[in-house]
Coordinates of C-alpha atoms in Angstrom, one line a residue:
X841 CA -20.8 -7.7 35.6
X842 CA -19.1 -4.3 36.3
X843 CA -21.5 -1.7 37.3
X844 CA -19.3 1.3 36.1
X845 CA -18.1 0.0 32.8
X846 CA -20.5 -0.4 29.8
X847 CA -19.2 -1.9 26.6
X848 CA -20.7 -0.5 23.5
X849 CA -18.6 -2.1 20.8
X850 CA -16.5 -5.1 20.3
X851 CA -13.9 -6.7 17.8
X852 CA -11.6 -9.4 18.7
X853 CA -11.2 -9.4 22.4
X854 CA -11.0 -5.5 22.2
X855 CA -13.8 -3.1 22.9
X856 CA -15.0 0.4 23.2
X857 CA -16.5 1.1 26.5
X858 CA -17.7 3.8 29.0
X859 CA -16.1 4.0 32.3
X860 CA -18.1 6.0 34.9
X861 CA -15.9 7.8 37.5
X862 CA -16.8 10.6 40.2
X863 CA -15.4 13.3 37.7
X864 CA -17.2 12.1 34.8
X865 CA -17.5 9.2 32.1
X866 CA -14.4 8.2 30.0
X867 CA -14.7 6.6 26.7
X868 CA -12.2 3.6 26.4
X869 CA -9.8 2.4 25.1
X870 CA -7.8 5.6 26.1
X871 CA -4.5 6.7 27.4
X872 CA -4.0 8.5 30.6
X873 CA -1.0 10.9 30.3
X874 CA 1.3 10.5 33.4
X875 CA 1.6 14.0 35.1
X876 CA 4.7 14.5 37.3
X877 CA 3.6 16.9 39.9
X878 CA 7.1 18.4 40.3
X879 CA 7.7 18.7 36.6
X880 CA 4.8 19.4 34.2
X881 CA 6.2 19.4 30.7
X882 CA 2.8 20.1 29.4
X883 CA 0.2 21.8 31.8
X884 CA -2.8 19.3 32.8
X885 CA -5.1 22.0 31.8
X886 CA -4.0 21.7 28.2
X887 CA -4.3 18.0 28.2
X888 CA -8.0 18.0 26.8
X889 CA -6.5 19.7 23.7
X890 CA -4.7 16.6 22.8
X891 CA -7.7 14.2 23.3
X892 CA -7.0 13.2 26.9
X893 CA -10.0 12.4 29.0
X894 CA -8.3 11.2 32.1
X895 CA -4.8 11.7 33.7
X896 CA -2.8 9.7 36.2
X897 CA -0.3 11.0 38.7
X898 CA 1.7 9.7 41.6
X899 CA 0.2 10.1 45.1
X900 CA 3.5 8.9 46.8
X901 CA 5.3 11.9 45.2
X902 CA 2.6 14.2 46.2
X903 CA 2.7 13.0 49.8
X904 CA 6.3 13.4 50.2
X905 CA 6.5 17.0 49.1
X906 CA 5.4 19.4 51.7
X907 CA 4.0 22.2 49.3
X908 CA 2.3 19.6 47.2
X909 CA 0.8 17.6 50.1
X910 CA -0.5 20.8 52.0
X911 CA -2.2 21.9 48.8
X912 CA -3.6 18.7 47.9
X913 CA -5.1 18.1 51.3
X914 CA -6.4 21.7 51.5
X915 CA -7.7 22.1 47.9
X916 CA -7.9 18.7 46.6
X917 CA -6.0 16.7 43.9
X918 CA -8.0 18.3 41.0
X919 CA -7.1 21.8 42.1
X920 CA -3.7 21.1 42.5
X921 CA -3.4 19.6 38.8
X922 CA -5.8 22.2 37.6
X923 CA -7.8 19.5 35.9
X924 CA -11.4 18.9 36.2
X925 CA -11.7 15.5 34.5
X926 CA -10.9 12.2 36.2
X927 CA -7.6 11.4 37.8
X928 CA -6.0 8.2 38.7
X929 CA -3.3 8.1 41.4
X930 CA -0.5 5.5 41.7
X931 CA 0.6 4.5 45.0
X932 CA 4.4 4.5 45.0
X933 CA 4.8 1.0 43.8
X934 CA 7.0 2.2 40.8
X935 CA 9.4 3.9 43.5
X936 CA 9.0 0.5 45.5
X937 CA 10.3 -1.2 42.4
X938 CA 13.4 0.9 41.8
X939 CA 14.4 1.7 45.3
X940 CA 13.3 -1.5 46.9
X941 CA 11.7 0.4 50.0
X942 CA 9.5 3.5 50.4
X943 CA 8.5 5.5 53.7
X944 CA 4.8 4.8 53.6
X945 CA 2.4 1.8 54.3
X946 CA -0.4 0.4 52.3
X947 CA -3.0 1.9 54.7
X948 CA -1.5 5.4 54.7
X949 CA -1.3 5.9 50.9
X950 CA -4.8 4.5 50.4
X951 CA -6.1 7.0 53.3
X952 CA -4.1 9.7 51.4
X953 CA -5.7 9.1 48.0
X954 CA -9.0 9.0 49.5
X955 CA -8.6 12.4 51.2
X956 CA -7.3 14.2 48.3
X957 CA -10.1 13.1 46.1
X958 CA -8.6 10.7 43.7
X959 CA -11.0 9.1 41.2
X960 CA -9.3 5.8 41.0
X961 CA -7.0 4.8 43.8
X962 CA -4.2 2.1 43.7
X963 CA -3.0 0.1 46.7
X964 CA 0.7 -0.5 47.3
X965 CA 1.2 -3.6 45.4
X966 CA 4.5 -5.2 44.7
X967 CA 5.5 -5.0 41.1
X968 CA 7.5 -8.2 40.7
X969 CA 10.0 -7.9 37.7
X970 CA 10.2 -10.6 35.1
X971 CA 12.4 -13.6 35.4
X972 CA 12.8 -13.7 39.4
X973 CA 12.8 -17.3 40.9
X974 CA 9.4 -18.5 41.4
X975 CA 9.6 -18.5 45.3
X976 CA 9.9 -14.9 45.2
X977 CA 7.2 -14.3 42.7
X978 CA 4.9 -16.3 45.0
X979 CA 5.9 -14.7 48.1
X980 CA 5.4 -11.0 46.8
X981 CA 2.1 -12.1 45.1
X982 CA 1.0 -13.2 48.6
X983 CA 1.8 -9.8 49.9
X984 CA 0.2 -8.0 47.1
X985 CA -3.1 -9.9 47.6
X986 CA -3.1 -9.2 51.3
X987 CA -2.7 -5.4 50.6
X988 CA -5.2 -5.5 47.9
X989 CA -7.7 -7.0 50.2
X990 CA -6.9 -4.7 53.1
X991 CA -7.4 -1.8 50.7
X992 CA -10.8 -3.0 49.4
X993 CA -12.0 -3.1 53.1
X994 CA -10.9 0.6 53.5
X995 CA -12.6 2.1 50.4
X996 CA -16.2 2.2 50.7
X997 CA -16.7 5.8 49.3
X998 CA -17.0 7.1 45.8
X999 CA -13.5 6.6 45.0
X1000 CA -12.8 3.8 42.7
X1001 CA -10.3 1.3 43.6
X1002 CA -7.7 -0.6 41.3
X1003 CA -6.8 -4.2 41.8
X1004 CA -3.4 -4.8 40.2
X1005 CA -2.7 -8.2 38.6
X1006 CA 0.9 -9.2 39.6
X1007 CA 2.9 -12.7 39.2
X1008 CA 5.9 -11.7 37.2
X1009 CA 6.3 -13.7 34.1
X1010 CA 4.5 -16.9 35.6
X1011 CA 1.3 -17.1 33.6
X1012 CA -0.4 -19.5 36.1
X1013 CA 0.4 -16.9 38.9
X1014 CA -1.0 -14.2 36.7
X1015 CA -4.2 -16.0 36.4
X1016 CA -4.4 -17.1 39.9
X1017 CA -3.9 -13.4 41.0
X1018 CA -6.6 -12.1 38.7
X1019 CA -8.9 -14.8 39.6
X1020 CA -8.4 -14.2 43.3
X1021 CA -8.8 -10.6 43.5
X1022 CA -11.8 -10.7 41.2
X1023 CA -13.7 -12.2 44.1
X1024 CA -13.2 -8.9 45.9
X1025 CA -14.8 -6.6 43.3
X1026 CA -12.3 -4.0 42.4
X1027 CA -13.1 -1.4 39.9
X1028 CA -10.3 -1.4 37.5
X1029 CA -7.6 -4.2 37.1
X1030 CA -4.3 -2.9 36.1
X1031 CA -1.8 -5.4 34.7
X1032 CA 1.5 -4.5 36.6
X1033 CA 5.1 -5.0 36.2
X1034 CA 5.3 -5.1 32.5
X1035 CA 7.4 -2.2 31.7
X1036 CA 10.6 -4.3 31.8
X1037 CA 9.0 -6.5 29.0
X1038 CA 8.2 -3.8 26.9
X1039 CA 11.7 -1.9 27.3
X1040 CA 13.5 -5.0 26.1
X1041 CA 11.1 -5.7 23.3
X1042 CA 9.7 -8.9 24.8
X1043 CA 6.3 -8.3 23.3
X1044 CA 5.5 -12.1 22.7
X1045 CA 6.0 -12.5 26.5
X1046 CA 3.8 -9.5 27.1
X1047 CA 0.9 -11.2 25.1
X1048 CA 1.1 -14.2 27.4
X1049 CA 0.9 -12.0 30.5
X1050 CA -2.1 -10.2 29.1
X1051 CA -4.0 -13.2 28.1
X1052 CA -3.1 -15.0 31.3
X1053 CA -4.6 -12.1 33.3
X1054 CA -7.5 -11.7 31.3
X1055 CA -8.4 -15.4 31.6
X1056 CA -8.6 -14.9 35.4
X1057 CA -10.9 -11.7 35.0
X1058 CA -14.5 -11.3 34.5
X1059 CA -14.6 -10.1 30.9
X1060 CA -16.8 -7.3 31.5
X1061 CA -14.3 -5.4 33.8
X1062 CA -12.1 -2.5 32.6
X1063 CA -8.5 -3.5 32.2
X1064 CA -5.3 -1.2 32.6
X1065 CA -1.9 -2.1 31.0
X1066 CA 0.4 -0.2 33.4
X1067 CA 3.2 1.8 31.9
X1068 CA 2.3 1.0 28.2
X1069 CA 2.8 4.4 26.4
X1070 CA 4.1 3.6 22.8
X1071 CA 1.4 3.9 20.2
X1072 CA 3.1 1.0 18.2
X1073 CA 1.9 -1.6 20.5
X1074 CA -1.8 0.0 21.3
X1075 CA -3.6 -1.9 18.7
X1076 CA -2.2 -5.3 20.0
X1077 CA -2.9 -4.7 23.6
X1078 CA -6.5 -3.5 22.7
X1079 CA -7.3 -6.6 20.6
X1080 CA -6.4 -8.7 23.6
X1081 CA -8.7 -6.6 25.9
X1082 CA -6.9 -3.8 27.4
X1083 CA -8.9 -0.8 27.9
X1084 CA -6.7 1.9 29.8
X1085 CA -3.0 2.8 29.1
X1086 CA -0.8 5.4 30.9
X1087 CA 1.9 7.2 29.0
X1088 CA 4.9 8.9 30.4
X1089 CA 6.5 8.2 27.2
X1090 CA 5.5 11.4 25.5
X1091 CA 7.7 13.5 27.9
X1092 CA 10.5 10.9 28.4
X1093 CA 11.1 10.5 24.9
X1094 CA 10.9 14.1 24.1
X1095 CA 13.4 14.7 26.6
X1096 CA 15.9 12.2 24.7
X1097 CA 15.0 14.1 21.5
X1098 CA 13.1 11.2 20.4
X1099 CA 10.1 11.5 17.9
X1100 CA 7.2 8.9 18.3
X1101 CA 5.3 7.4 15.4
X1102 CA 2.8 4.7 15.3
X1103 CA 5.3 2.5 13.5
X1104 CA 8.5 3.2 15.9
X1105 CA 10.6 6.1 17.1
X1106 CA 13.0 8.4 15.4
X1107 CA 15.9 10.4 16.8
X1108 CA 14.9 14.1 15.7
X1109 CA 18.6 14.7 14.9
X1110 CA 18.2 12.0 12.1
X1111 CA 15.1 13.3 10.6
X1112 CA 15.2 15.6 7.4
X1113 CA 11.4 15.7 7.2
X1114 CA 8.7 15.5 9.7
X1115 CA 6.1 12.4 8.6
X1116 CA 3.0 13.7 10.5
X1117 CA 0.4 16.3 10.1
X1118 CA -0.2 17.2 13.8
X1119 CA -0.2 21.1 14.5
X1120 CA 3.6 20.8 15.6
X1121 CA 4.7 19.1 12.4
X1122 CA 2.8 21.3 9.9
X1123 CA 4.0 24.5 11.5
X1124 CA 7.7 23.5 11.9
X1125 CA 10.4 21.8 9.7
X1126 CA 12.6 19.1 11.1
X1127 CA 15.5 21.7 11.1
X1128 CA 13.4 24.2 13.1
X1129 CA 12.5 21.5 15.6
X1130 CA 16.0 20.4 16.1
X1131 CA 17.3 24.0 16.8
X1132 CA 14.5 25.2 18.9
X1133 CA 15.2 26.3 22.5
X1134 CA 11.8 24.5 23.4
X1135 CA 12.7 21.3 21.3
X1136 CA 11.8 19.0 24.1
X1137 CA 8.3 20.8 24.5
X1138 CA 7.7 20.6 20.7
X1139 CA 8.6 16.9 20.6
X1140 CA 6.3 16.2 23.9
X1141 CA 3.5 17.8 21.9
X1142 CA 3.9 16.0 19.0
X1143 CA 4.2 12.7 20.8
X1144 CA 0.9 13.3 22.6
X1145 CA -0.8 14.2 19.3
X1146 CA 0.4 11.1 17.7
X1147 CA -0.6 9.0 20.9
X1148 CA -4.2 9.9 20.8
X1149 CA -4.4 9.8 17.0
X1150 CA -3.6 6.1 17.2
X1151 CA -6.4 5.7 19.9
X1152 CA -8.9 7.4 17.7
X1153 CA -7.8 5.0 14.8
X1154 CA -8.1 1.9 17.0
X1155 CA -11.5 3.0 18.1
X1156 CA -12.7 3.6 14.5
X1157 CA -11.2 0.2 13.6
X1158 CA -13.3 -1.5 16.3
X1159 CA -16.5 0.1 15.2
X1160 CA -15.8 -1.1 11.6
X1161 CA -14.9 -4.5 12.6
X1162 CA -11.3 -4.3 11.2
X1163 CA -9.1 -4.2 14.4
X1164 CA -7.0 -7.1 13.6
X1165 CA -6.1 -5.8 10.2
X1166 CA -4.7 -2.8 12.0
X1167 CA -2.9 -5.1 14.6
X1168 CA -1.2 -7.0 11.8
X1169 CA -0.2 -3.7 10.1
X1170 CA 1.3 -2.5 13.4
X1171 CA 3.1 -5.7 14.3
X1172 CA 5.0 -5.7 10.8
X1173 CA 6.8 -2.5 12.1
X1174 CA 9.2 -4.4 14.2
X1175 CA 10.4 -8.3 14.2
X1176 CA 9.6 -8.6 18.1
X1177 CA 6.2 -7.2 17.4
X1178 CA 5.6 -9.8 14.5
X1179 CA 6.6 -12.5 17.2
X1180 CA 3.9 -10.9 19.4
X1181 CA 1.4 -11.2 16.5
X1182 CA 2.2 -15.0 16.0
X1183 CA 2.0 -15.4 19.8
X1184 CA -1.5 -13.6 19.9
X1185 CA -2.8 -16.0 17.3
X1186 CA -1.7 -18.9 19.2
X1187 CA -4.6 -17.8 21.6
X1188 CA -7.2 -17.7 18.6
X1189 CA -9.4 -20.1 20.5
X1190 CA -9.7 -17.6 23.2
X1191 CA -10.1 -14.6 21.2
X1192 CA -12.6 -16.3 19.2
X1193 CA -15.1 -16.5 22.3
X1194 CA -15.3 -12.6 22.4
X1195 CA -14.9 -11.7 18.6
X1196 CA -18.2 -10.9 16.9
X1197 CA -19.6 -13.5 14.5
X1198 CA -20.4 -10.9 12.0
X1199 CA -18.5 -7.7 11.1
X1200 CA -16.9 -5.9 8.0
X1201 CA -15.0 -7.8 5.2
X1202 CA -11.9 -10.0 6.1
X1203 CA -8.8 -8.7 4.5
X1204 CA -6.1 -11.1 4.3
X1205 CA -2.8 -9.3 5.4
X1206 CA -0.2 -12.0 5.4
X1207 CA 0.4 -15.8 6.5
X1208 CA -0.6 -14.7 10.0
X1209 CA -4.2 -14.1 8.9
X1210 CA -4.7 -17.8 8.5
X1211 CA -4.6 -18.1 12.2
X1212 CA -7.2 -15.5 12.8
X1213 CA -10.3 -16.5 15.1
X1214 CA -12.6 -16.1 11.9
X1215 CA -10.9 -18.8 10.2
X1216 CA -10.8 -20.9 13.6
X1217 CA -14.5 -20.3 13.9
X1218 CA -15.3 -21.7 10.3
X1219 CA -13.2 -24.8 11.1
X1220 CA -15.4 -25.3 14.2
X1221 CA -18.5 -25.1 12.1
X1222 CA -17.7 -27.3 9.2
X1223 CA -20.1 -30.0 10.6
X1224 CA -23.0 -27.6 9.9
X1225 CA -22.7 -28.3 6.1
X1226 CA -24.6 -31.3 4.7
X1227 CA -23.6 -32.2 1.3
X1228 CA -25.5 -34.9 -0.7
X1229 CA -25.1 -36.1 -4.2
X1230 CA -22.2 -34.6 -6.6
X1231 CA -20.1 -31.7 -5.5
X1232 CA -17.6 -29.7 -7.5
X1233 CA -14.8 -27.7 -5.4
X1234 CA -13.6 -24.9 -7.6
X1235 CA -11.2 -22.0 -7.1
X1236 CA -12.8 -18.8 -6.1
X1237 CA -11.2 -17.1 -9.1
X1238 CA -12.9 -19.6 -11.7
X1239 CA -16.3 -18.3 -12.8
X1240 CA -17.4 -21.4 -15.1
X1241 CA -17.7 -24.7 -13.3
X1242 CA -19.1 -28.2 -14.5
X1243 CA -22.8 -28.9 -13.5
X1244 CA -23.3 -30.6 -10.1
X1245 CA -25.7 -30.9 -7.2
X1246 CA -23.4 -28.7 -5.1
X1247 CA -21.2 -25.8 -6.4
X1248 CA -18.5 -25.4 -3.8
X1249 CA -15.9 -22.6 -3.7
X1250 CA -12.3 -23.3 -2.5
X1251 CA -10.9 -20.0 -1.0
X1252 CA -7.8 -19.8 1.4
X1253 CA -7.5 -19.4 4.2
X1254 CA -10.9 -20.7 4.9
X1255 CA -11.2 -23.8 2.7
X1256 CA -14.4 -24.8 0.9
X1257 CA -17.9 -23.5 1.2
X1258 CA -21.1 -23.5 -0.8
X1259 CA -21.0 -20.7 -3.6
X1260 CA -24.3 -19.3 -2.2
X1261 CA -22.3 -18.0 0.7
X1262 CA -19.7 -16.3 -1.4
X1263 CA -20.9 -12.8 -0.5
X1264 CA -21.4 -13.5 3.0
X1265 CA -18.9 -12.5 5.8
X1266 CA -16.5 -13.9 6.2
X1267 CA -16.4 -15.6 2.8
X1268 CA -16.5 -12.3 1.1
X1269 CA -12.8 -12.0 2.3
X1270 CA -10.4 -10.0 0.2
X1271 CA -7.6 -12.5 -0.4
X1272 CA -4.5 -13.1 -2.6
X1273 CA -4.8 -15.6 -5.5
X1274 CA -1.1 -16.2 -5.1
X1275 CA -1.7 -18.2 -2.0
X1276 CA 0.8 -18.3 1.0
X1277 CA 1.8 -21.8 1.9
X1278 CA 0.3 -21.2 5.5
X1279 CA -3.0 -20.0 4.1
X1280 CA -3.3 -22.8 1.6
X1281 CA -2.5 -25.3 4.4
X1282 CA -5.2 -24.2 6.6
X1283 CA -7.7 -24.1 3.6
X1284 CA -6.7 -27.8 2.5
X1285 CA -7.0 -28.9 6.0
X1286 CA -10.4 -27.7 6.3
X1287 CA -11.5 -28.9 2.9
X1288 CA -10.4 -32.6 3.7
X1289 CA -12.3 -32.3 6.9
X1290 CA -15.5 -31.2 4.9
X1291 CA -15.1 -34.1 2.5
X1292 CA -14.7 -36.5 5.5
X1293 CA -17.7 -35.0 7.3
X1294 CA -19.8 -36.0 4.0
X1295 CA -18.8 -39.5 3.2
X1296 CA -21.8 -40.2 1.0
X1297 CA -21.2 -37.1 -1.2
X1298 CA -19.2 -37.5 -4.5
X1299 CA -16.4 -34.9 -4.6
X1300 CA -14.7 -33.3 -7.6
X1301 CA -11.8 -31.0 -6.7
X1302 CA -10.8 -28.7 -9.7
X1303 CA -7.0 -28.0 -9.0
X1304 CA -5.8 -24.3 -9.4
X1305 CA -2.3 -23.6 -10.3
X1306 CA -1.4 -22.4 -6.8
X1307 CA -2.3 -25.7 -5.3
X1308 CA 1.0 -27.4 -4.5
X1309 CA 0.9 -28.4 -0.8
X1310 CA 2.0 -31.7 1.1
X1311 CA -1.7 -32.1 2.3
X1312 CA -2.6 -32.1 -1.4
X1313 CA -1.8 -35.8 -1.5
X1314 CA -4.2 -36.6 1.2
X1315 CA -6.9 -34.6 -0.7
X1316 CA -6.3 -36.8 -3.9
X1317 CA -7.0 -39.8 -1.9
X1318 CA -10.6 -38.8 -0.9
X1319 CA -11.7 -36.6 -3.9
X1320 CA -11.4 -36.9 -7.7
X1321 CA -8.8 -34.2 -8.7
X1322 CA -9.0 -32.4 -12.0
X1323 CA -6.7 -29.8 -13.7

């Protein structure tokens, strides 16, 4: 149980929470804009105007620049950045991954972060990239864990300490790392070294890494997905239990004249219209932005507005209980994201443990919806239905039905359930009548099991025009089927 993180609302494995820091409480999920202390595209003091509650910067860069280091040591990190809210500091691990070596030790960077007043410090972990030999991943993970334990012994004051989860693309190493460092009670758990997966659109593997890491962690602790800054994938990551993100994308994309949306990215030179209603887009035309001397600044501001708009939508979706509908919508914006959606639902049994048992109306969004945790939960609970005597199973669209002891409705993707429950969640689901084969298959599978669980009942199945599926032959063997 985390003493600094309170979960207030849940949906899927996602949640809204309150993270307590020395400089105030942050509502999650949220994004921490990355501040380069050498090059501030947007001033930290302006960040609250976009919706930022918390920032992240690089303590290694600050420590290596005389002017920055002296001011930070003298006046503190918050004075240096001119921001009075919580600030997280990275340790230089990114530079380590790029250059192979840096001129600082784990002990030195932890002491520096403490001295300058960081709200959340990060040890000098080793961000092992994807696809390396297992021997390297194991060796670097061992070093990372040693450094994390060393840092934990050094931090006993009010600074929160992050415990990064590493292990490359080896899911067993990710889970082992998470489980091992959990014993040392870190405050925040970043999932590290995933930027290469996102840059190469390997989102399905990103899902594997997140789930493996989460399985090794206490479900009540805050989790940070390092380097995740594009709003297209926020909903997916939140649904898997990530609470914090950090984004330099708003500035890096702007530098390359790229315009971020929740569905993907445009190059500004290819836009004739600005498909957004943020203050930048309503006060400029696409041509004006293209030709502006401060084009990068305008794009960076737009990118930040869109980033936090998506975060607010995600939180509203959690409160309303329809986060998974948003995830399915976002994951149809790119084929690799759709692969990630399918991979996420391969973990529905894990998600179902955290998904609330009652929430808003289930909206069927496509074949993948048949794999949602709500459908899995119904499958697990079929043995709760006791049916005796005669039973007629009719399509949900059929209003009149033959008289029998039991009136049962067939509704994909769930299957068959007593008509008395038709207005109860999740059976009040909004679904299509022209059923997808995946949804129909799941419904027939559950219906067959329901019949088999009640061998003394006499079932009549009223066949709808949409019922054409290989499983239908098996149904005909155990029930009286009528047109």
